[in-house]
C-alpha positions as a Markdown table, in Angstrom:
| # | Residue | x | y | z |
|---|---|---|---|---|
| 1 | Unk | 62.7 | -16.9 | 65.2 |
| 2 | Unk | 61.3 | -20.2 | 66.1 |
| 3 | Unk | 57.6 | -21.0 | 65.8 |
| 4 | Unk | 55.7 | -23.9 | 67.7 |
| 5 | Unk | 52.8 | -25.0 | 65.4 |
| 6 | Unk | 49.6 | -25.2 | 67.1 |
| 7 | Unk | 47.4 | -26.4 | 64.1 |
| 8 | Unk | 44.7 | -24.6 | 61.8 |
| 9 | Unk | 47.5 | -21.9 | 60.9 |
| 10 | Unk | 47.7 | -21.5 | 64.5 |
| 11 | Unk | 51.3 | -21.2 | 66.1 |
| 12 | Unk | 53.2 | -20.4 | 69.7 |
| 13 | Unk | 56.0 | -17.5 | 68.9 |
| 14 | Unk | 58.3 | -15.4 | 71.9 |
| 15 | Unk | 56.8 | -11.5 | 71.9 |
| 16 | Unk | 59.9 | -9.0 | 72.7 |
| 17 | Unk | 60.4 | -5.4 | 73.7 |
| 18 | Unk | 61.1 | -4.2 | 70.2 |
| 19 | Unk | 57.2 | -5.5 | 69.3 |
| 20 | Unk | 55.4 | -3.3 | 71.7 |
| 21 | Unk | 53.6 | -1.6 | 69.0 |
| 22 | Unk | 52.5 | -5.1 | 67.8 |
| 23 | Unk | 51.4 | -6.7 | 71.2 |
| 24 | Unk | 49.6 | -2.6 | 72.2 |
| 25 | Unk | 46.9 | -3.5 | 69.0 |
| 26 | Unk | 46.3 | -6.9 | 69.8 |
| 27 | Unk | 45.9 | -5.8 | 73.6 |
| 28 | Unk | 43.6 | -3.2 | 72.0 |
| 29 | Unk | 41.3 | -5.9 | 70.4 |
| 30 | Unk | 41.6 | -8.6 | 73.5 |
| 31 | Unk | 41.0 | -5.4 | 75.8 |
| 32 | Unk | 37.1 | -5.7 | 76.2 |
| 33 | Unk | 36.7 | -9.5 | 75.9 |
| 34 | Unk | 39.9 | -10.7 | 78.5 |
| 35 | Unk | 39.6 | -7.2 | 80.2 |
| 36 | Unk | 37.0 | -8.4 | 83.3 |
| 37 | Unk | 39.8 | -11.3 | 84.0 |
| 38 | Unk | 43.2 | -10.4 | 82.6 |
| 39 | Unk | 44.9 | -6.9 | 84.1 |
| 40 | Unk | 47.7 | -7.4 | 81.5 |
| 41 | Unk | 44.5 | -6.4 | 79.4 |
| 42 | Unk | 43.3 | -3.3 | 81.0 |
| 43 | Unk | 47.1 | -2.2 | 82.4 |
| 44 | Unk | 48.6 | -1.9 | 79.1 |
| 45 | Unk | 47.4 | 1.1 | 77.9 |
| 46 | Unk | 50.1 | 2.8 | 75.5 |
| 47 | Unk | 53.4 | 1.5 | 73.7 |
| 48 | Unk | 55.2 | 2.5 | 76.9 |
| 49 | Unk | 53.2 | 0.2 | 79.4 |
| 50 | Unk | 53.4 | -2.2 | 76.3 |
| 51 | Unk | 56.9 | -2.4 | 76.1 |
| 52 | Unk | 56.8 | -2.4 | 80.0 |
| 53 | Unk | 55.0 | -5.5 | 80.1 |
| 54 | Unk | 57.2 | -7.6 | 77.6 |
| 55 | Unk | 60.3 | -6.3 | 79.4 |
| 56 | Unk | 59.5 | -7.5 | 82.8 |
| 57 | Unk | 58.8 | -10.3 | 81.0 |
| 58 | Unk | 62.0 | -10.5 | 79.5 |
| 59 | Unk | 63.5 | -10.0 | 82.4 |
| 60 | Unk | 61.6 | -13.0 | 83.7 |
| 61 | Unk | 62.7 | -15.4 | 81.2 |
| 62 | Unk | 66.2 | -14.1 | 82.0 |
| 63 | Unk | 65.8 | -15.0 | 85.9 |
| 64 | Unk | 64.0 | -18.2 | 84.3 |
| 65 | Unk | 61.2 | -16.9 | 86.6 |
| 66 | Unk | 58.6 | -16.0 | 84.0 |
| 67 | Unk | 58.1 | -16.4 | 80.3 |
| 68 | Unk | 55.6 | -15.0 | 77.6 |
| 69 | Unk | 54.7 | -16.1 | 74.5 |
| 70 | Unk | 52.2 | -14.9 | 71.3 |
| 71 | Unk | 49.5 | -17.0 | 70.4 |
| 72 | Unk | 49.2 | -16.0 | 66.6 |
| 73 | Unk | 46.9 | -17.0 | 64.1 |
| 74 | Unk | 47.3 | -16.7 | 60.1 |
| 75 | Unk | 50.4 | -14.5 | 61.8 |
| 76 | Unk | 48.3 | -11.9 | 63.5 |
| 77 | Unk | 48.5 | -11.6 | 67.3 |
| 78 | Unk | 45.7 | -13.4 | 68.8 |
| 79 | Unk | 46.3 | -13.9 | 72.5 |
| 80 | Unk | 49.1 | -14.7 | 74.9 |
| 81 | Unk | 50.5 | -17.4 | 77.3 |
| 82 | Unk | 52.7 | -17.3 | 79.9 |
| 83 | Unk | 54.5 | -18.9 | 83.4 |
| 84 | Unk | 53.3 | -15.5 | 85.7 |
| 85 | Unk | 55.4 | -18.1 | 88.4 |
| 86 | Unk | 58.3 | -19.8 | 87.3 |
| 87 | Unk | 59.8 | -21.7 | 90.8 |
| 88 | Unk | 62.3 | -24.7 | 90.3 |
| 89 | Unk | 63.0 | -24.4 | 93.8 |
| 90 | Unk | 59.3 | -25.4 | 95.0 |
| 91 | Unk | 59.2 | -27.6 | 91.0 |
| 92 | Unk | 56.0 | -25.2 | 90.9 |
| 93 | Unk | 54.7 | -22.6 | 88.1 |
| 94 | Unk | 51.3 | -21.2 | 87.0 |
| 95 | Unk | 50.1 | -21.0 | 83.8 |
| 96 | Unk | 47.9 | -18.0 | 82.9 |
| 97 | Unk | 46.2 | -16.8 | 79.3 |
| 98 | Unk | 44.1 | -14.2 | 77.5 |
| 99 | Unk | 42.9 | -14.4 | 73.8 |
| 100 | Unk | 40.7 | -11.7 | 71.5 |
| 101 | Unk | 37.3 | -12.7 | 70.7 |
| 102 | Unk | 38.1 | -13.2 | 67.1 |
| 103 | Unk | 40.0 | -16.1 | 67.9 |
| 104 | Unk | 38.0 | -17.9 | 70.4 |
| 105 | Unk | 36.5 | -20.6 | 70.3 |
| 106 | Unk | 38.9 | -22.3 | 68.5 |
| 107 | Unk | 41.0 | -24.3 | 71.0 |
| 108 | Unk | 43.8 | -22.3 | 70.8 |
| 109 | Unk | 44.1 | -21.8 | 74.4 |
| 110 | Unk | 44.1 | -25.5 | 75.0 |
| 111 | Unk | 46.4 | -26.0 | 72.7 |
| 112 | Unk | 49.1 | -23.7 | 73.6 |
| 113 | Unk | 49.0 | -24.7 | 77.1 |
| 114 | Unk | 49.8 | -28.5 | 76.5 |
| 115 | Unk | 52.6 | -27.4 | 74.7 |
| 116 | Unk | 53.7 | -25.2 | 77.8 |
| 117 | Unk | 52.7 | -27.7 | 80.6 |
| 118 | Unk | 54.6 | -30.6 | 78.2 |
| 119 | Unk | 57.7 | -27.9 | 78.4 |
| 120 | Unk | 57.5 | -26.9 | 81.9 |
| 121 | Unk | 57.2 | -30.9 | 82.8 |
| 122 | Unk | 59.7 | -33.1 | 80.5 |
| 123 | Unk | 62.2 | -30.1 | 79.9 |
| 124 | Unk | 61.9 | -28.2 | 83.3 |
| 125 | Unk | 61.7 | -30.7 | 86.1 |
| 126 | Unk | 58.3 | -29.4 | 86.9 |
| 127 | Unk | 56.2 | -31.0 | 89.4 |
| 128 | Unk | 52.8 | -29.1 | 89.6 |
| 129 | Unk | 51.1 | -26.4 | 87.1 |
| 130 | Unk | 48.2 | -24.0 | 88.5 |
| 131 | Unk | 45.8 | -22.5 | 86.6 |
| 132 | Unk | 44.2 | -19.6 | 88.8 |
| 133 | Unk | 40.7 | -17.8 | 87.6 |
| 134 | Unk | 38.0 | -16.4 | 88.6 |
| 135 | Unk | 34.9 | -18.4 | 89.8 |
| 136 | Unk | 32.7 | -16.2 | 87.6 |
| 137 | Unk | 35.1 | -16.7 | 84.6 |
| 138 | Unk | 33.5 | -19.9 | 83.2 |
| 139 | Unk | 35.8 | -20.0 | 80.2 |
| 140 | Unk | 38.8 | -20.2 | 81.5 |
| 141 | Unk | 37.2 | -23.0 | 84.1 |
| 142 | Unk | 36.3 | -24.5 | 81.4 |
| 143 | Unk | 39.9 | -24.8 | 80.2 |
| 144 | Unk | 41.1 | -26.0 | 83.2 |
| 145 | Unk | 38.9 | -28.7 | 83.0 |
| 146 | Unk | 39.8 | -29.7 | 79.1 |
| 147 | Unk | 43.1 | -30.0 | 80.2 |
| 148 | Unk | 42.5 | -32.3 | 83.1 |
| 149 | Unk | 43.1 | -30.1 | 85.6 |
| 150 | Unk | 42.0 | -30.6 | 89.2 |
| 151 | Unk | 40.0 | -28.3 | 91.2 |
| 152 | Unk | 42.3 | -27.6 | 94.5 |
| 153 | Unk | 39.9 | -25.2 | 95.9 |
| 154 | Unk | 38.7 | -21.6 | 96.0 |
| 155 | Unk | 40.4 | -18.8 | 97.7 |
| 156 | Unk | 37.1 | -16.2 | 99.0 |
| 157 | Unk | 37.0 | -12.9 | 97.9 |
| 158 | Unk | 41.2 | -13.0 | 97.3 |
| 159 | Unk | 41.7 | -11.0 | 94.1 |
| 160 | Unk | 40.0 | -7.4 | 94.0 |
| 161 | Unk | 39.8 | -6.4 | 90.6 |
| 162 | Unk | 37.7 | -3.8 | 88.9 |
| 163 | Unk | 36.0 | -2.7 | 92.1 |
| 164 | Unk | 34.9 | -6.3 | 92.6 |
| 165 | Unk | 36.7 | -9.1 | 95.5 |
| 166 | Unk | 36.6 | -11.9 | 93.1 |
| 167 | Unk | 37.1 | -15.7 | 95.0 |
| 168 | Unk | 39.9 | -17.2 | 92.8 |
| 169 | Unk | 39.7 | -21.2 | 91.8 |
| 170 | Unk | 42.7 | -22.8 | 92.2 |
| 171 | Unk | 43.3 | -25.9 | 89.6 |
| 172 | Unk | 46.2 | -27.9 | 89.1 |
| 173 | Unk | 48.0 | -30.4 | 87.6 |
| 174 | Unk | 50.5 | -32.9 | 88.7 |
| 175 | Unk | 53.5 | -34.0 | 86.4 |
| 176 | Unk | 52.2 | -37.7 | 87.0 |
| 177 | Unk | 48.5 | -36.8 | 86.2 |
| 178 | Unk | 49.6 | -35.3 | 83.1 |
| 179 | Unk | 52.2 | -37.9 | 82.0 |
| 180 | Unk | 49.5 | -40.2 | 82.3 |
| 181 | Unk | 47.0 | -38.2 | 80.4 |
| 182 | Unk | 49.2 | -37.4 | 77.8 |
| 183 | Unk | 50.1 | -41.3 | 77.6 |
| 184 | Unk | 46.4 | -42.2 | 77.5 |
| 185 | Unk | 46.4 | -40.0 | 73.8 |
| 186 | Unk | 43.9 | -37.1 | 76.0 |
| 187 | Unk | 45.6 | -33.9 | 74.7 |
């Protein structure tokens, strides 16, 4: 199995099926932190939604519309990554993330995400990355922003989750904006 070092014993791994058990306790641990932002978090509720989840995103990667990957640190299960939209016809994906609280605060998030926006841009072909989140959710904002992302606007009261309408940011990157970040040494 291949693993994508992300630094400080921190490294990007593919989650399968057959670990459902696995990716079910980490979801347990990211559950109350990521929960208010992330359904993954709250949807995945037993090894059978589990396994569910990491299927359809299986099947994804097989249509090369989606892809998932384990953030894991020390080689525990910390958080996830993944392309939830995977178009080469429109050159167009969106990046989205959860972590645990044990691991935050750490830059692992920022970290993995280069190393899928460098992917989906040089290997891929792809022309823009989004990053969607919630107005209210100032971390992953703030993410957005580490990464050089530009604010394209806010879609009102789009997303209900939770009981709530929550307006969605929309942030971007363009394959020349990051090409020239990542050539100016900004990672």
């Amino acid at each position: 199995m291949f693993a994508i070092p992300l630094g400080d014993g921190a490294e990007l791994r593919p989650v399968e099926p057959w670990q459902a058990e696995e990716f079910l306790e980490h979801i347990e641990r990211a559950r109350e932190y990521a929960g208010p932002w992330v359904p993954l978090t709250v949807n995945v509720k037993d090894v059978d939604s589990a396994r569910a989840v990491l299927q359809s995103y299986a099947d994804k990667q097989a249509a090369d519309t989606g892809r998932l990957w384990a953030v894991r640190l020390d080689g525990t299960l910390v958080g996830g990554v993944l392309f939830r939209i995977f178009d080469t016809s429109t050159e167009s994906c969106e990046v989205g993330v959860w972590l645990e609280p044990s691991a935050a605060g750490r830059g692992l998030i920022s970290r993995a995400v280069e190393v899928l926006v460098d992917w989906a841009v040089e290997e891929r072909g792809m022309h823009r990355v989004e990053w969607l989140a919630s107005s209210a959710n100032h971390r992953s904002i703030g993410v957005a922003k580490r990464l050089g992302m530009s604010r394209d606007g806010v879609l009102r009261e789009s997303f209900p989750w939770q009981g709530v309408r929550h307006d969605m940011e929309v942030w971007s990157v363009l394959a020349p904006e990051w090409r020239a970040r990542r050539a100016a040494g900004r990672h």
